[in-house]
Tab-separated table of C-alpha atoms in Angstrom:
chain	number	residue	atom	x	y	z
P	24	GLU	CA	-4.693	2.382	17.832
P	25	ASP	CA	-2.909	4.293	15.069
P	26	GLN	CA	-5.260	6.325	12.853
P	27	VAL	CA	-4.800	8.214	9.603
P	28	THR	CA	-7.288	10.638	8.037
P	29	GLN	CA	-6.728	12.149	4.616
P	30	SER	CA	-8.464	15.215	3.213
P	31	PRO	CA	-9.962	16.099	0.902
P	32	GLU	CA	-11.298	12.787	-0.424
P	33	ALA	CA	-11.129	14.127	-3.972
P	34	LEU	CA	-9.502	17.148	-5.596
P	35	ARG	CA	-9.964	18.475	-9.092
P	36	LEU	CA	-7.281	20.898	-10.332
P	37	GLN	CA	-6.597	22.828	-13.475
P	38	GLU	CA	-3.169	22.247	-14.951
P	39	GLY	CA	-0.773	24.649	-13.195
P	40	GLU	CA	-3.077	25.190	-10.198
P	41	SER	CA	-1.014	24.365	-7.101
P	42	SER	CA	-2.659	22.740	-4.065
P	43	SER	CA	-2.008	20.711	-0.917
P	44	LEU	CA	-3.248	17.391	0.407
P	45	ASN	CA	-3.555	16.772	4.126
P	46	CYS	CA	-2.776	13.679	6.172
P	47	SER	CA	-3.693	13.878	9.875
P	48	TYR	CA	-2.480	11.098	12.110
P	49	THR	CA	-2.581	9.828	15.666
P	50	VAL	CA	0.089	7.388	16.722
P	51	SER	CA	1.655	6.544	20.058
P	52	GLY	CA	5.140	7.080	18.689
P	53	LEU	CA	5.968	7.854	15.068
P	54	ARG	CA	8.582	5.719	13.424
P	55	GLY	CA	7.856	6.995	9.911
P	56	LEU	CA	5.225	8.561	7.654
P	57	PHE	CA	5.001	7.355	4.078
P	58	TRP	CA	3.453	8.821	0.936
P	59	TYR	CA	2.500	6.637	-2.000
P	60	ARG	CA	0.962	7.353	-5.390
P	61	GLN	CA	-1.552	4.863	-6.793
P	62	ASP	CA	-2.762	4.882	-10.401
P	63	PRO	CA	-6.092	3.174	-11.222
P	64	GLY	CA	-5.783	-0.591	-11.301
P	65	LYS	CA	-2.150	-0.576	-10.119
P	66	GLY	CA	-0.219	-1.024	-6.899
P	67	PRO	CA	0.967	1.920	-4.775
P	68	GLU	CA	4.232	3.517	-5.865
P	69	PHE	CA	6.525	4.768	-3.104
P	70	LEU	CA	7.157	8.523	-3.043
P	71	PHE	CA	8.583	9.671	0.322
P	72	THR	CA	9.357	8.709	3.893
P	73	LEU	CA	9.393	11.368	6.623
P	74	TYR	CA	10.710	10.586	10.096
P	75	SER	CA	10.559	13.701	12.270
P	76	ALA	CA	8.660	16.977	12.570
P	77	GLY	CA	10.118	19.697	10.395
P	78	GLU	CA	11.429	17.296	7.778
P	79	GLU	CA	10.706	18.040	4.111
P	80	LYS	CA	11.308	16.030	0.939
P	81	GLU	CA	10.846	16.940	-2.717
P	82	LYS	CA	10.482	15.082	-5.970
P	83	GLU	CA	9.714	16.966	-9.167
P	84	ARG	CA	6.437	18.862	-8.530
P	85	LEU	CA	5.774	17.149	-5.180
P	86	LYS	CA	6.915	18.285	-1.754
P	87	ALA	CA	6.058	16.511	1.482
P	88	THR	CA	6.252	18.128	4.915
P	89	LEU	CA	5.710	16.784	8.425
P	90	THR	CA	4.531	18.218	11.744
P	91	LYS	CA	3.775	16.383	14.985
P	92	LYS	CA	0.132	15.861	13.993
P	93	GLU	CA	-0.044	16.027	10.216
P	94	SER	CA	1.712	15.857	6.903
P	95	PHE	CA	1.094	17.830	3.752
P	96	LEU	CA	1.766	16.847	0.178
P	97	HIS	CA	2.141	19.995	-1.899
P	98	ILE	CA	1.656	19.723	-5.648
P	99	THR	CA	3.209	22.669	-7.461
P	100	ALA	CA	2.026	23.532	-10.984
P	101	PRO	CA	0.484	20.092	-11.525
P	102	LYS	CA	0.281	18.402	-14.902
P	103	PRO	CA	-2.349	15.878	-16.084
P	104	GLU	CA	0.146	13.062	-15.445
P	105	ASP	CA	-0.010	13.912	-11.731
P	106	SER	CA	-3.569	12.577	-11.685
P	107	ALA	CA	-3.673	9.654	-9.223
P	108	THR	CA	-4.755	8.681	-5.730
P	109	TYR	CA	-2.223	9.716	-3.101
P	110	LEU	CA	-2.027	7.485	-0.043
P	111	CYS	CA	-0.540	8.380	3.318
P	112	ALA	CA	0.524	5.738	5.852
P	113	VAL	CA	2.092	5.850	9.313
P	114	GLN	CA	4.306	3.391	11.085
P	115	GLY	CA	4.209	3.568	14.865
P	116	THR	CA	6.674	2.351	17.429
P	117	THR	CA	4.109	0.096	19.146
P	118	ASP	CA	4.608	-2.751	16.696
P	119	SER	CA	8.122	-4.130	16.753
P	120	TRP	CA	7.943	-5.066	13.110
P	121	GLY	CA	6.496	-1.811	11.763
P	122	LYS	CA	2.888	-2.277	10.627
P	123	LEU	CA	1.636	0.423	8.242
P	124	GLN	CA	-1.699	2.127	8.917
P	125	PHE	CA	-3.032	3.616	5.676
P	126	GLY	CA	-5.448	6.443	5.064
P	127	ALA	CA	-8.158	6.069	2.414
P	128	GLY	CA	-6.357	8.412	0.051
P	129	THR	CA	-7.004	11.621	-1.863
P	130	GLN	CA	-8.011	11.187	-5.489
P	131	VAL	CA	-6.455	13.972	-7.577
P	132	VAL	CA	-7.604	14.800	-11.106
P	133	VAL	CA	-5.641	17.396	-13.085
P	134	THR	CA	-7.339	18.703	-16.218
P	135	PRO	CA	-5.530	20.393	-19.131
Y	6	ASP	CA	15.417	-3.812	-12.487
Y	7	ALA	CA	14.642	-5.208	-9.052
Y	8	MET	CA	10.925	-5.528	-8.617
Y	9	VAL	CA	7.818	-7.138	-7.153
Y	10	ILE	CA	5.835	-9.237	-9.646
Y	11	GLN	CA	2.278	-10.487	-9.264
Y	12	ASN	CA	0.515	-13.079	-11.359
Y	13	PRO	CA	-2.010	-13.140	-12.745
Y	14	ARG	CA	-2.972	-9.463	-13.078
Y	15	TYR	CA	-6.624	-10.402	-13.419
Y	16	GLN	CA	-8.293	-13.501	-12.028
Y	17	VAL	CA	-11.891	-14.579	-12.428
Y	18	THR	CA	-13.163	-17.388	-10.228
Y	19	GLN	CA	-16.474	-18.899	-9.294
Y	20	PHE	CA	-18.130	-18.637	-5.921
Y	21	GLY	CA	-16.562	-21.276	-3.666
Y	22	LYS	CA	-13.841	-22.351	-6.132
Y	23	PRO	CA	-10.344	-22.191	-4.595
Y	24	VAL	CA	-7.957	-19.695	-6.117
Y	25	THR	CA	-4.233	-18.978	-5.689
Y	26	LEU	CA	-2.506	-15.675	-6.333
Y	27	SER	CA	1.241	-15.466	-6.791
Y	28	CYS	CA	3.891	-12.925	-5.825
Y	29	SER	CA	7.606	-12.991	-6.537
Y	30	GLN	CA	10.379	-10.500	-5.809
Y	31	THR	CA	13.901	-9.866	-7.035
Y	32	LEU	CA	14.710	-7.400	-4.227
Y	33	ASN	CA	15.903	-10.143	-1.861
Y	34	HIS	CA	13.765	-8.645	0.894
Y	35	ASN	CA	13.123	-10.522	4.133
Y	36	VAL	CA	9.505	-9.472	4.617
Y	37	MET	CA	6.572	-10.122	2.288
Y	38	TYR	CA	3.037	-8.818	2.848
Y	39	TRP	CA	-0.424	-9.433	1.423
Y	40	TYR	CA	-3.008	-6.651	1.400
Y	41	GLN	CA	-6.622	-6.546	0.280
Y	42	GLN	CA	-7.871	-3.289	-1.229
Y	43	LYS	CA	-11.482	-2.623	-2.140
Y	44	SER	CA	-12.611	0.279	-4.285
Y	45	SER	CA	-11.819	3.719	-2.794
Y	46	GLN	CA	-10.586	2.126	0.442
Y	47	ALA	CA	-7.244	1.917	2.173
Y	48	PRO	CA	-5.193	-1.245	1.701
Y	49	LYS	CA	-5.962	-3.719	4.500
Y	50	LEU	CA	-3.154	-5.960	5.729
Y	51	LEU	CA	-4.061	-9.662	5.710
Y	52	PHE	CA	-0.765	-11.201	6.885
Y	53	HIS	CA	2.977	-11.029	6.458
Y	54	TYR	CA	6.013	-13.289	6.490
Y	55	TYR	CA	9.243	-12.239	8.192
Y	56	ASP	CA	11.595	-14.745	6.620
Y	57	LYS	CA	9.763	-18.021	7.331
Y	58	ASP	CA	7.752	-16.687	10.263
Y	59	PHE	CA	4.071	-16.258	9.406
Y	60	ASN	CA	2.101	-13.450	11.098
Y	61	ASN	CA	-1.658	-13.341	10.679
Y	62	GLU	CA	-3.732	-10.214	11.367
Y	63	ALA	CA	-6.385	-10.879	14.013
Y	64	ASP	CA	-9.285	-9.993	11.720
Y	65	THR	CA	-8.123	-11.936	8.650
Y	66	PRO	CA	-10.750	-14.613	7.837
Y	67	ASP	CA	-9.688	-18.274	8.005
Y	68	ASN	CA	-10.661	-18.493	4.338
Y	69	PHE	CA	-7.364	-16.747	3.525
Y	70	GLN	CA	-4.112	-18.683	3.768
Y	71	SER	CA	-0.564	-18.011	2.641
Y	72	ARG	CA	2.581	-19.931	1.764
Y	73	ARG	CA	6.160	-18.790	1.349
Y	74	PRO	CA	8.216	-21.686	-0.055
Y	75	ASN	CA	11.381	-19.591	-0.415
Y	76	THR	CA	12.650	-16.015	-0.075
Y	77	SER	CA	11.490	-14.990	-3.530
Y	78	PHE	CA	7.943	-16.350	-3.681
Y	79	CYS	CA	4.774	-15.943	-1.666
Y	80	PHE	CA	1.266	-17.239	-2.422
Y	81	LEU	CA	-2.182	-16.185	-1.296
Y	82	ASP	CA	-4.746	-18.988	-1.207
Y	83	ILE	CA	-8.456	-18.238	-0.935
Y	84	ARG	CA	-10.072	-21.535	-0.062
Y	85	SER	CA	-13.719	-20.721	-0.779
Y	86	PRO	CA	-14.088	-17.287	-2.348
Y	87	GLY	CA	-17.250	-15.355	-1.636
Y	88	LEU	CA	-18.664	-12.376	-3.499
Y	89	GLY	CA	-17.251	-10.138	-0.768
Y	90	ASP	CA	-13.721	-11.279	-1.552
Y	91	ALA	CA	-13.730	-9.514	-4.916
Y	92	ALA	CA	-10.986	-6.919	-4.574
Y	93	MET	CA	-7.483	-5.910	-5.591
Y	94	TYR	CA	-4.865	-8.033	-3.835
Y	95	LEU	CA	-1.526	-6.341	-3.312
Y	96	CYS	CA	1.783	-7.956	-2.484
Y	97	ALA	CA	4.505	-5.838	-0.898
Y	98	THR	CA	8.042	-6.439	0.340
Y	99	SER	CA	10.482	-4.722	2.660
Y	100	ARG	CA	14.058	-5.408	3.672
Y	101	ALA	CA	13.045	-5.392	7.321
Y	102	GLY	CA	9.759	-4.754	9.024
Y	103	ILE	CA	10.491	-1.157	9.869
Y	104	GLU	CA	11.650	-0.194	6.417
Y	105	THR	CA	9.858	1.063	3.321
Y	106	GLN	CA	7.393	-1.326	1.711
Y	107	TYR	CA	7.451	-1.726	-2.068
Y	108	PHE	CA	4.319	-2.903	-3.809
Y	109	GLY	CA	3.629	-5.076	-6.814
Y	110	PRO	CA	1.097	-4.149	-9.506
Y	111	GLY	CA	-1.709	-6.108	-7.838
Y	112	THR	CA	-4.105	-8.851	-8.876
Y	113	ARG	CA	-7.718	-7.877	-9.497
Y	114	LEU	CA	-9.965	-10.751	-8.350
Y	115	LEU	CA	-13.500	-11.107	-9.637
Y	116	VAL	CA	-15.842	-13.681	-8.066
Y	117	LEU	CA	-18.848	-14.804	-10.102
């Protein structure tokens, strides 16, 4: 069964203090790894999809990277508006239709 | 803008009183999903529709049902809500099963 573990569970940062979130996964065959941002009381907002080891994607202060066992979401010089829960999900090749297995998320708080 | 819409955003019901949550989409996606998310937990897939084909997750209680009358709309029916069913309910869509899922804002359900 596909599994996703995110660490840390919570992260408190000062504005401008760069850091990384980890997403470790086990899957029989990786079709895709997804990062979402979720604000309190709202639905997840799509950020990135990564398909193969070595791939990187960037959006503003966020950069996602992928290896064969884990993905990192790097937050560079964060601002208070980057405060959110960041969810990682994997899609394996076992299911023909592409079920997502989510991690529990990392809650990030950025203080001014 | 193309989007996923959920109504209502907040729903209060009584223990055992049937409730229906609504999801609509303007993305013209083939697949629609319903997830349940409890506080600080990963979203849990309840079921999905691929066009008109309904696919139930093995551990989804019989208390939860769904209808998809057309491409744009999907409903979640909870026949006899219990206190444990209080959660955020998320609707998501994707063009095909293996493609990126886009989420609506969610409906927060409170059971009294």
